[in-house]
Amino acid sequence: MKEVQVNVPGHSYTIKLGSGVIKELPAELKRLNPSSCLIATNITVGSLYLKKATDLCNGMCRTESVVLPDGEAYKDWGSVSAILEKLASMGADRKSVVIALGGGVVGDLAGFAAAIYMRGIRFIQVPTTLLAMVDSSVGGKTGMNMTAGKNLVGTFHQPEAVIADSDFLRTLPEREIGAGIAEIIKHGVLADKDYFEELERDMEKLRALDPETVAEVVGRSCEIKAGVVSRDEKEKGERAKLNLGHTFGHAIEKLTGYGTWLHGEAVGRGLLPAAGLSRRPGDPTDAGVSRV
Ligand code: NAD
Ligand code: GLY
């Protein structure tokens, strides 16, 4: 197991990464000592992993679940409301904990519901997509989409822990792996030339989910994101770099209808015009732009 620390003002937490780390969930609950916990997931992830997660939590506290519809199109008020209503009906209080079991959509929704229920309760991120492991589960951005645009409503609400078990990736469709790789490439472009070159070298192994490569890449991307977030939690400056490719990406997602392009695919495509625009005469070179 690898651990990466995120330190923001007044709060720090650990990202636990690796094969089989879901077994750390009871230890995290023991540490947090909740009065009850709610696992928020979606229909796809729930059918694969909800029982396992529930069994791990049940020994620690009363555990209930809410199963949302699947897809970016449901990253909306209806889903947030479903989580809030479930929290209220199960009698959740300020000592309760929400567990987000799923990809970035579930993570953003569950984190947002946790941020506003009783003015804020604790939550744990259990990311199940590559994109969520390397990006969305880390850093505390939570929220939902509006008709007017993506992620227009949300909060900064940091999780108590992130548990990223690479075994979940075995059931992830290939297209979703590609979407996660786009955010990974983004980290190389914005933060670390050596990492970018490593990705160029190891891309086939990453696509094939070679365990050592996945461990290395998820760890390195989490370190990069944790570093940026620790220095600029509320996006007053440096954190804006993490939005590389997103201005174009969000436009693609909105204009084509949420879910037509996967978020990661849109960001990956958005990196191309962003790289093109960043080119000034002689710096960076055309060769650099074409490598993106
Ligand atoms: P997603 O949550 O829609 O998951 C992708 C698909 O994979 C879904 O159909 C899901 O049901 C399925 N799935 C998830 N885990 C699975 C598994 N282990 N096996 C089989 N199927 C599985 O998409 P995503 O790419 O994880 O996240 C994209 C979202 O994350 C976007 O809404 C984006 O805005 C958000 N995001 C947020 C941040 C942040 O900092 N909060 C950062 C990046 C992206
Ligand atoms: N994905 C952008 C951020 O976390 O700031």
mmCIF file of C-alpha atoms and ligand atoms in Angstrom:
data_model
loop_
_atom_site.group_PDB
_atom_site.id
_atom_site.type_symbol
_atom_site.label_atom_id
_atom_site.label_comp_id
_atom_site.label_asym_id
_atom_site.label_seq_id
_atom_site.Cartn_x
_atom_site.Cartn_y
_atom_site.Cartn_z
ATOM 1 C CA MET A 1 0.000 0.000 0.000
ATOM 2 C CA LYS A 2 1.205 3.497 -0.815
ATOM 3 C CA GLU A 3 0.093 6.581 1.088
ATOM 4 C CA VAL A 4 -0.018 10.197 -0.105
ATOM 5 C CA GLN A 5 -0.788 13.030 2.294
ATOM 6 C CA VAL A 6 -2.978 16.040 1.482
ATOM 7 C CA ASN A 7 -2.506 19.020 3.811
ATOM 8 C CA VAL A 8 -4.871 21.963 3.514
ATOM 9 C CA PRO A 9 -5.338 24.656 6.162
ATOM 10 C CA GLY A 10 -6.961 23.086 9.220
ATOM 11 C CA HIS A 11 -7.341 19.646 7.672
ATOM 12 C CA SER A 12 -5.126 16.863 6.465
ATOM 13 C CA TYR A 13 -5.958 13.422 5.146
ATOM 14 C CA THR A 14 -4.384 10.378 3.627
ATOM 15 C CA ILE A 15 -4.894 8.825 0.213
ATOM 16 C CA LYS A 16 -4.355 5.070 0.493
ATOM 17 C CA LEU A 17 -3.531 3.441 -2.844
ATOM 18 C CA GLY A 18 -2.968 -0.063 -4.117
ATOM 19 C CA SER A 19 -4.395 -3.488 -4.731
ATOM 20 C CA GLY A 20 -6.796 -4.600 -1.988
ATOM 21 C CA VAL A 21 -6.763 -1.347 0.012
ATOM 22 C CA ILE A 22 -10.566 -1.393 0.324
ATOM 23 C CA LYS A 23 -9.900 -3.531 3.399
ATOM 24 C CA GLU A 24 -8.723 -0.275 5.049
ATOM 25 C CA LEU A 25 -12.320 0.987 5.158
ATOM 26 C CA PRO A 26 -13.123 -0.468 8.623
ATOM 27 C CA ALA A 27 -9.943 1.074 10.065
ATOM 28 C CA GLU A 28 -10.926 4.483 8.689
ATOM 29 C CA LEU A 29 -14.409 4.151 10.170
ATOM 30 C CA LYS A 30 -12.946 3.093 13.507
ATOM 31 C CA ARG A 31 -10.815 6.245 13.471
ATOM 32 C CA LEU A 32 -13.806 8.465 12.590
ATOM 33 C CA ASN A 33 -16.192 6.698 14.997
ATOM 34 C CA PRO A 34 -19.394 7.694 13.122
ATOM 35 C CA SER A 35 -22.911 7.355 14.515
ATOM 36 C CA SER A 36 -23.964 5.837 11.157
ATOM 37 C CA CYS A 37 -22.783 5.798 7.591
ATOM 38 C CA LEU A 38 -24.412 6.101 4.199
ATOM 39 C CA ILE A 39 -22.809 4.540 1.133
ATOM 40 C CA ALA A 40 -23.738 6.534 -1.973
ATOM 41 C CA THR A 41 -23.149 4.720 -5.235
ATOM 42 C CA ASN A 42 -24.772 4.208 -8.631
ATOM 43 C CA ILE A 43 -26.576 1.276 -10.175
ATOM 44 C CA THR A 44 -23.530 0.005 -12.109
ATOM 45 C CA VAL A 45 -20.958 0.233 -9.330
ATOM 46 C CA GLY A 46 -23.524 -0.811 -6.739
ATOM 47 C CA SER A 47 -24.247 -4.066 -8.532
ATOM 48 C CA LEU A 48 -20.530 -4.875 -8.491
ATOM 49 C CA TYR A 49 -19.240 -3.590 -5.156
ATOM 50 C CA LEU A 50 -21.987 -2.358 -2.809
ATOM 51 C CA LYS A 51 -22.299 -5.642 -0.924
ATOM 52 C CA LYS A 52 -18.576 -5.827 -0.302
ATOM 53 C CA ALA A 53 -18.434 -2.221 0.901
ATOM 54 C CA THR A 54 -21.511 -2.673 3.095
ATOM 55 C CA ASP A 55 -20.065 -5.818 4.686
ATOM 56 C CA LEU A 56 -16.852 -3.935 5.517
ATOM 57 C CA CYS A 57 -18.754 -1.024 7.106
ATOM 58 C CA ASN A 58 -21.488 -2.940 8.884
ATOM 59 C CA GLY A 59 -19.226 -4.249 11.611
ATOM 60 C CA MET A 60 -18.238 -0.681 12.469
ATOM 61 C CA CYS A 61 -21.544 1.215 12.478
ATOM 62 C CA ARG A 62 -25.114 1.121 11.188
ATOM 63 C CA THR A 63 -24.759 1.314 7.405
ATOM 64 C CA GLU A 64 -27.319 2.216 4.784
ATOM 65 C CA SER A 65 -27.055 2.905 1.068
ATOM 66 C CA VAL A 66 -28.492 5.033 -1.693
ATOM 67 C CA VAL A 67 -28.194 3.883 -5.301
ATOM 68 C CA LEU A 68 -28.305 6.616 -7.946
ATOM 69 C CA PRO A 69 -28.875 6.350 -11.698
ATOM 70 C CA ASP A 70 -25.655 6.139 -13.720
ATOM 71 C CA GLY A 71 -24.256 8.929 -15.854
ATOM 72 C CA GLU A 72 -23.095 12.516 -16.147
ATOM 73 C CA ALA A 73 -26.669 13.488 -17.074
ATOM 74 C CA TYR A 74 -27.675 12.599 -13.498
ATOM 75 C CA LYS A 75 -25.052 14.817 -11.868
ATOM 76 C CA ASP A 76 -27.893 17.078 -10.939
ATOM 77 C CA TRP A 77 -30.110 18.289 -8.138
ATOM 78 C CA GLY A 78 -32.307 15.155 -8.336
ATOM 79 C CA SER A 79 -29.353 12.977 -7.315
ATOM 80 C CA VAL A 80 -28.152 15.380 -4.604
ATOM 81 C CA SER A 81 -31.684 15.504 -3.268
ATOM 82 C CA ALA A 82 -31.919 11.686 -3.225
ATOM 83 C CA ILE A 83 -28.786 11.504 -1.043
ATOM 84 C CA LEU A 84 -30.018 14.266 1.292
ATOM 85 C CA GLU A 85 -33.466 12.665 1.653
ATOM 86 C CA LYS A 86 -31.857 9.317 2.461
ATOM 87 C CA LEU A 87 -29.619 10.945 5.105
ATOM 88 C CA ALA A 88 -32.644 12.579 6.692
ATOM 89 C CA SER A 89 -34.829 9.450 6.596
ATOM 90 C CA MET A 90 -32.133 7.263 8.181
ATOM 91 C CA GLY A 91 -31.707 9.831 10.969
ATOM 92 C CA ALA A 92 -28.143 10.779 10.052
ATOM 93 C CA ASP A 93 -26.649 13.381 12.385
ATOM 94 C CA ARG A 94 -23.502 15.507 12.543
ATOM 95 C CA LYS A 95 -21.442 12.435 13.498
ATOM 96 C CA SER A 96 -22.541 10.440 10.447
ATOM 97 C CA VAL A 97 -20.234 9.739 7.523
ATOM 98 C CA VAL A 98 -21.019 9.533 3.805
ATOM 99 C CA ILE A 99 -18.999 7.103 1.701
ATOM 100 C CA ALA A 100 -18.775 7.900 -2.014
ATOM 101 C CA LEU A 101 -18.379 4.571 -3.823
ATOM 102 C CA GLY A 102 -17.973 5.197 -7.532
ATOM 103 C CA GLY A 103 -16.419 7.377 -10.188
ATOM 104 C CA GLY A 104 -16.153 11.147 -10.307
ATOM 105 C CA VAL A 105 -19.887 11.664 -10.735
ATOM 106 C CA VAL A 106 -20.779 9.813 -7.528
ATOM 107 C CA GLY A 107 -17.803 11.402 -5.739
ATOM 108 C CA ASP A 108 -18.837 14.949 -6.680
ATOM 109 C CA LEU A 109 -22.509 14.331 -5.780
ATOM 110 C CA ALA A 110 -21.889 12.532 -2.487
ATOM 111 C CA GLY A 111 -19.255 15.074 -1.455
ATOM 112 C CA PHE A 112 -21.660 17.919 -2.210
ATOM 113 C CA ALA A 113 -24.499 16.308 -0.257
ATOM 114 C CA ALA A 114 -22.117 15.739 2.674
ATOM 115 C CA ALA A 115 -21.023 19.370 2.466
ATOM 116 C CA ILE A 116 -24.542 20.758 2.827
ATOM 117 C CA TYR A 117 -26.329 18.188 5.025
ATOM 118 C CA MET A 118 -26.598 19.742 8.500
ATOM 119 C CA ARG A 119 -24.139 22.395 7.247
ATOM 120 C CA GLY A 120 -21.475 19.802 6.611
ATOM 121 C CA ILE A 121 -20.745 16.231 7.670
ATOM 122 C CA ARG A 122 -17.701 14.058 7.019
ATOM 123 C CA PHE A 123 -17.196 11.877 3.966
ATOM 124 C CA ILE A 124 -14.790 9.313 2.560
ATOM 125 C CA GLN A 125 -13.951 8.936 -1.114
ATOM 126 C CA VAL A 126 -13.737 5.382 -2.464
ATOM 127 C CA PRO A 127 -12.989 6.019 -6.164
ATOM 128 C CA THR A 128 -13.663 3.165 -8.580
ATOM 129 C CA THR A 129 -12.576 4.687 -11.924
ATOM 130 C CA LEU A 130 -9.043 5.549 -12.991
ATOM 131 C CA LEU A 131 -10.104 9.188 -13.438
ATOM 132 C CA ALA A 132 -11.526 9.370 -9.926
ATOM 133 C CA MET A 133 -8.414 7.707 -8.432
ATOM 134 C CA VAL A 134 -5.983 10.149 -10.009
ATOM 135 C CA ASP A 135 -8.075 13.293 -9.931
ATOM 136 C CA SER A 136 -11.645 13.811 -8.750
ATOM 137 C CA SER A 137 -11.437 12.034 -5.372
ATOM 138 C CA VAL A 138 -8.534 14.250 -4.296
ATOM 139 C CA GLY A 139 -8.795 17.916 -3.433
ATOM 140 C CA GLY A 140 -12.311 18.483 -2.132
ATOM 141 C CA LYS A 141 -14.084 19.944 -5.157
ATOM 142 C CA THR A 142 -17.693 18.751 -5.005
ATOM 143 C CA GLY A 143 -20.752 19.747 -6.976
ATOM 144 C CA MET A 144 -23.235 19.194 -9.739
ATOM 145 C CA ASN A 145 -24.134 20.436 -13.196
ATOM 146 C CA MET A 146 -26.802 22.961 -14.145
ATOM 147 C CA THR A 147 -28.521 23.387 -17.490
ATOM 148 C CA ALA A 148 -26.436 26.533 -17.896
ATOM 149 C CA GLY A 149 -23.145 24.694 -17.473
ATOM 150 C CA LYS A 150 -21.018 22.037 -15.826
ATOM 151 C CA ASN A 151 -20.077 22.108 -12.134
ATOM 152 C CA LEU A 152 -21.713 25.516 -11.737
ATOM 153 C CA VAL A 153 -22.856 24.674 -8.207
ATOM 154 C CA GLY A 154 -20.560 23.205 -5.600
ATOM 155 C CA THR A 155 -18.384 23.544 -2.550
ATOM 156 C CA PHE A 156 -14.856 22.885 -1.412
ATOM 157 C CA HIS A 157 -15.340 20.076 1.112
ATOM 158 C CA GLN A 158 -12.345 17.864 1.766
ATOM 159 C CA PRO A 159 -12.828 14.147 2.453
ATOM 160 C CA GLU A 160 -11.577 12.486 5.639
ATOM 161 C CA ALA A 161 -9.757 9.841 3.596
ATOM 162 C CA VAL A 162 -9.403 8.517 0.069
ATOM 163 C CA ILE A 163 -9.217 4.760 -0.439
ATOM 164 C CA ALA A 164 -8.218 3.971 -4.032
ATOM 165 C CA ASP A 165 -8.201 0.222 -4.614
ATOM 166 C CA SER A 166 -6.747 -0.567 -8.038
ATOM 167 C CA ASP A 167 -8.602 -3.910 -8.080
ATOM 168 C CA PHE A 168 -11.768 -1.957 -8.972
ATOM 169 C CA LEU A 169 -10.203 -1.138 -12.329
ATOM 170 C CA ARG A 170 -10.528 -4.754 -13.483
ATOM 171 C CA THR A 171 -14.205 -4.220 -14.299
ATOM 172 C CA LEU A 172 -13.828 -0.740 -15.781
ATOM 173 C CA PRO A 173 -14.643 -0.497 -19.530
ATOM 174 C CA GLU A 174 -11.669 0.278 -21.786
ATOM 175 C CA ARG A 175 -13.165 3.600 -22.887
ATOM 176 C CA GLU A 176 -13.222 4.742 -19.229
ATOM 177 C CA ILE A 177 -9.544 3.787 -18.852
ATOM 178 C CA GLY A 178 -8.764 6.100 -21.775
ATOM 179 C CA ALA A 179 -10.729 8.909 -20.123
ATOM 180 C CA GLY A 180 -8.659 8.531 -16.941
ATOM 181 C CA ILE A 181 -5.433 8.532 -18.933
ATOM 182 C CA ALA A 182 -6.335 11.966 -20.341
ATOM 183 C CA GLU A 183 -6.272 13.499 -16.833
ATOM 184 C CA ILE A 184 -3.004 11.643 -16.141
ATOM 185 C CA ILE A 185 -1.411 13.132 -19.275
ATOM 186 C CA LYS A 186 -2.700 16.528 -18.074
ATOM 187 C CA HIS A 187 -0.693 16.076 -14.854
ATOM 188 C CA GLY A 188 2.447 15.329 -16.854
ATOM 189 C CA VAL A 189 1.945 18.378 -19.058
ATOM 190 C CA LEU A 190 1.250 20.807 -16.257
ATOM 191 C CA ALA A 191 3.648 19.617 -13.581
ATOM 192 C CA ASP A 192 6.406 17.198 -14.471
ATOM 193 C CA LYS A 193 8.357 16.730 -17.713
ATOM 194 C CA ASP A 194 9.976 13.487 -16.489
ATOM 195 C CA TYR A 195 6.547 12.077 -15.672
ATOM 196 C CA PHE A 196 5.258 13.058 -19.132
ATOM 197 C CA GLU A 197 8.208 11.228 -20.732
ATOM 198 C CA GLU A 198 7.602 8.216 -18.517
ATOM 199 C CA LEU A 199 3.997 8.181 -19.712
ATOM 200 C CA GLU A 200 5.107 8.321 -23.351
ATOM 201 C CA ARG A 201 7.325 5.308 -22.663
ATOM 202 C CA ASP A 202 4.855 3.251 -20.591
ATOM 203 C CA MET A 203 1.556 4.130 -22.293
ATOM 204 C CA GLU A 204 0.874 0.627 -23.633
ATOM 205 C CA LYS A 205 1.508 -0.899 -20.203
ATOM 206 C CA LEU A 206 -0.800 1.657 -18.611
ATOM 207 C CA ARG A 207 -3.570 0.948 -21.124
ATOM 208 C CA ALA A 208 -3.188 -2.771 -20.368
ATOM 209 C CA LEU A 209 -3.434 -1.984 -16.615
ATOM 210 C CA ASP A 210 -0.050 -3.524 -15.846
ATOM 211 C CA PRO A 211 -0.171 -3.529 -12.007
ATOM 212 C CA GLU A 212 3.260 -1.931 -11.449
ATOM 213 C CA THR A 213 2.594 0.807 -13.992
ATOM 214 C CA VAL A 214 -0.850 1.537 -12.528
ATOM 215 C CA ALA A 215 0.617 1.746 -9.011
ATOM 216 C CA GLU A 216 3.370 4.099 -10.177
ATOM 217 C CA VAL A 217 1.073 6.341 -12.226
ATOM 218 C CA VAL A 218 -1.797 6.590 -9.734
ATOM 219 C CA GLY A 219 0.730 7.370 -6.995
ATOM 220 C CA ARG A 220 2.548 10.031 -9.041
ATOM 221 C CA SER A 221 -0.653 11.713 -10.241
ATOM 222 C CA CYS A 222 -2.014 11.796 -6.682
ATOM 223 C CA GLU A 223 1.254 13.329 -5.456
ATOM 224 C CA ILE A 224 1.045 16.035 -8.118
ATOM 225 C CA LYS A 225 -2.593 16.824 -7.366
ATOM 226 C CA ALA A 226 -2.062 16.650 -3.578
ATOM 227 C CA GLY A 227 0.867 19.061 -3.905
ATOM 228 C CA VAL A 228 -1.108 21.620 -5.889
ATOM 229 C CA VAL A 229 -4.159 21.373 -3.616
ATOM 230 C CA SER A 230 -2.029 21.638 -0.466
ATOM 231 C CA ARG A 231 -0.515 24.890 -1.779
ATOM 232 C CA ASP A 232 -3.759 26.405 -3.132
ATOM 233 C CA GLU A 233 -6.888 24.681 -1.811
ATOM 234 C CA LYS A 234 -9.430 27.272 -2.977
ATOM 235 C CA GLU A 235 -8.010 27.932 -6.452
ATOM 236 C CA LYS A 236 -6.733 31.433 -5.875
ATOM 237 C CA GLY A 237 -3.831 30.813 -8.236
ATOM 238 C CA GLU A 238 -1.819 27.645 -8.878
ATOM 239 C CA ARG A 239 -4.790 25.252 -8.680
ATOM 240 C CA ALA A 240 -6.211 26.770 -11.859
ATOM 241 C CA LYS A 241 -3.470 24.803 -13.648
ATOM 242 C CA LEU A 242 -5.453 21.637 -12.877
ATOM 243 C CA ASN A 243 -8.155 22.990 -15.176
ATOM 244 C CA LEU A 244 -5.823 22.633 -18.179
ATOM 245 C CA GLY A 245 -7.922 21.447 -21.121
ATOM 246 C CA HIS A 246 -11.165 21.959 -19.166
ATOM 247 C CA THR A 247 -12.320 25.235 -20.744
ATOM 248 C CA PHE A 248 -12.582 23.532 -24.123
ATOM 249 C CA GLY A 249 -13.522 20.203 -22.536
ATOM 250 C CA HIS A 250 -16.513 21.575 -20.629
ATOM 251 C CA ALA A 251 -17.734 23.313 -23.784
ATOM 252 C CA ILE A 252 -17.561 20.011 -25.708
ATOM 253 C CA GLU A 253 -19.482 18.203 -22.956
ATOM 254 C CA LYS A 254 -22.192 20.835 -22.761
ATOM 255 C CA LEU A 255 -22.652 21.378 -26.483
ATOM 256 C CA THR A 256 -22.759 17.662 -27.339
ATOM 257 C CA GLY A 257 -25.036 16.840 -24.365
ATOM 258 C CA TYR A 258 -23.604 15.470 -21.106
ATOM 259 C CA GLY A 259 -22.521 11.853 -21.488
ATOM 260 C CA THR A 260 -21.932 11.923 -25.265
ATOM 261 C CA TRP A 261 -18.245 12.577 -24.721
ATOM 262 C CA LEU A 262 -16.856 11.196 -21.459
ATOM 263 C CA HIS A 263 -15.465 13.939 -19.230
ATOM 264 C CA GLY A 264 -11.908 12.633 -19.596
ATOM 265 C CA GLU A 265 -12.249 12.359 -23.370
ATOM 266 C CA ALA A 266 -13.411 15.975 -23.566
ATOM 267 C CA VAL A 267 -10.502 17.100 -21.360
ATOM 268 C CA GLY A 268 -8.075 15.087 -23.501
ATOM 269 C CA ARG A 269 -9.429 16.745 -26.638
ATOM 270 C CA GLY A 270 -9.367 20.110 -24.863
ATOM 271 C CA LEU A 271 -5.638 19.710 -24.182
ATOM 272 C CA LEU A 272 -4.944 20.037 -27.904
ATOM 273 C CA PRO A 273 -6.263 23.597 -28.476
ATOM 274 C CA ALA A 274 -4.869 24.559 -25.049
ATOM 275 C CA ALA A 275 -1.419 23.357 -26.103
ATOM 276 C CA GLY A 276 -1.800 25.117 -29.449
ATOM 277 C CA LEU A 277 -2.779 28.385 -27.770
ATOM 278 C CA SER A 278 0.150 28.178 -25.358
ATOM 279 C CA ARG A 279 2.583 28.181 -28.268
ATOM 280 C CA ARG A 280 4.511 31.396 -28.692
ATOM 281 C CA PRO A 281 7.096 31.929 -31.379
ATOM 282 C CA GLY A 282 9.905 29.602 -30.426
ATOM 283 C CA ASP A 283 8.417 28.540 -27.042
ATOM 284 C CA PRO A 284 7.216 25.876 -26.675
ATOM 285 C CA THR A 285 8.183 24.191 -29.900
ATOM 286 C CA ASP A 286 5.792 22.619 -32.373
ATOM 287 C CA ALA A 287 7.350 19.300 -31.426
ATOM 288 C CA GLY A 288 6.165 19.781 -27.813
ATOM 289 C CA VAL A 289 2.626 20.594 -28.921
ATOM 290 C CA SER A 290 2.399 17.536 -31.165
ATOM 291 C CA ARG A 291 3.506 15.245 -28.304
ATOM 292 C CA VAL A 292 0.398 16.289 -26.345
HETATM 293 P P1 NAD B 1 -18.259 8.394 -13.936
HETATM 294 O O1 NAD B 1 -18.334 8.651 -12.502
HETATM 295 O O2 NAD B 1 -19.454 8.658 -14.778
HETATM 296 O O3 NAD B 1 -17.842 6.859 -14.144
HETATM 297 C C1 NAD B 1 -17.672 6.382 -15.457
HETATM 298 C C2 NAD B 1 -18.498 5.120 -15.727
HETATM 299 O O4 NAD B 1 -17.833 3.991 -15.166
HETATM 300 C C3 NAD B 1 -19.889 5.127 -15.140
HETATM 301 O O5 NAD B 1 -20.775 4.492 -16.027
HETATM 302 C C4 NAD B 1 -19.725 4.286 -13.871
HETATM 303 O O6 NAD B 1 -20.926 3.676 -13.461
HETATM 304 C C5 NAD B 1 -18.740 3.251 -14.334
HETATM 305 N N1 NAD B 1 -17.893 2.665 -13.304
HETATM 306 C C6 NAD B 1 -17.314 3.282 -12.262
HETATM 307 N N2 NAD B 1 -16.480 2.451 -11.625
HETATM 308 C C7 NAD B 1 -16.568 1.261 -12.261
HETATM 309 C C8 NAD B 1 -15.928 0.021 -12.091
HETATM 310 N N3 NAD B 1 -14.974 -0.169 -11.157
HETATM 311 N N4 NAD B 1 -16.265 -0.996 -12.906
HETATM 312 C C9 NAD B 1 -17.186 -0.805 -13.908
HETATM 313 N N5 NAD B 1 -17.797 0.350 -14.152
HETATM 314 C C10 NAD B 1 -17.478 1.382 -13.322
HETATM 315 O O7 NAD B 1 -17.049 9.189 -14.610
HETATM 316 P P2 NAD B 1 -15.576 9.556 -14.118
HETATM 317 O O8 NAD B 1 -14.773 9.644 -15.341
HETATM 318 O O9 NAD B 1 -15.114 8.693 -13.015
HETATM 319 O O10 NAD B 1 -15.769 11.016 -13.494
HETATM 320 C C11 NAD B 1 -16.141 12.117 -14.293
HETATM 321 C C12 NAD B 1 -16.742 13.168 -13.407
HETATM 322 O O11 NAD B 1 -15.764 13.603 -12.470
HETATM 323 C C13 NAD B 1 -17.213 14.406 -14.141
HETATM 324 O O12 NAD B 1 -18.477 14.772 -13.683
HETATM 325 C C14 NAD B 1 -16.198 15.454 -13.772
HETATM 326 O O13 NAD B 1 -16.724 16.746 -13.782
HETATM 327 C C15 NAD B 1 -15.807 15.020 -12.406
HETATM 328 N N6 NAD B 1 -14.477 15.485 -11.986
HETATM 329 C C16 NAD B 1 -14.374 16.096 -10.786
HETATM 330 C C17 NAD B 1 -13.132 16.511 -10.333
HETATM 331 C C18 NAD B 1 -13.017 17.109 -8.974
HETATM 332 O O14 NAD B 1 -11.937 17.614 -8.648
HETATM 333 N N7 NAD B 1 -14.037 17.043 -8.151
HETATM 334 C C19 NAD B 1 -12.000 16.324 -11.119
HETATM 335 C C20 NAD B 1 -12.138 15.686 -12.339
HETATM 336 C C21 NAD B 1 -13.389 15.262 -12.774
HETATM 337 N N1 GLY B 2 -10.021 19.064 -11.556
HETATM 338 C C1 GLY B 2 -9.655 20.386 -11.179
HETATM 339 C C2 GLY B 2 -9.354 20.545 -9.728
HETATM 340 O O1 GLY B 2 -9.449 19.632 -8.947
HETATM 341 O O2 GLY B 2 -9.029 21.623 -9.311
#
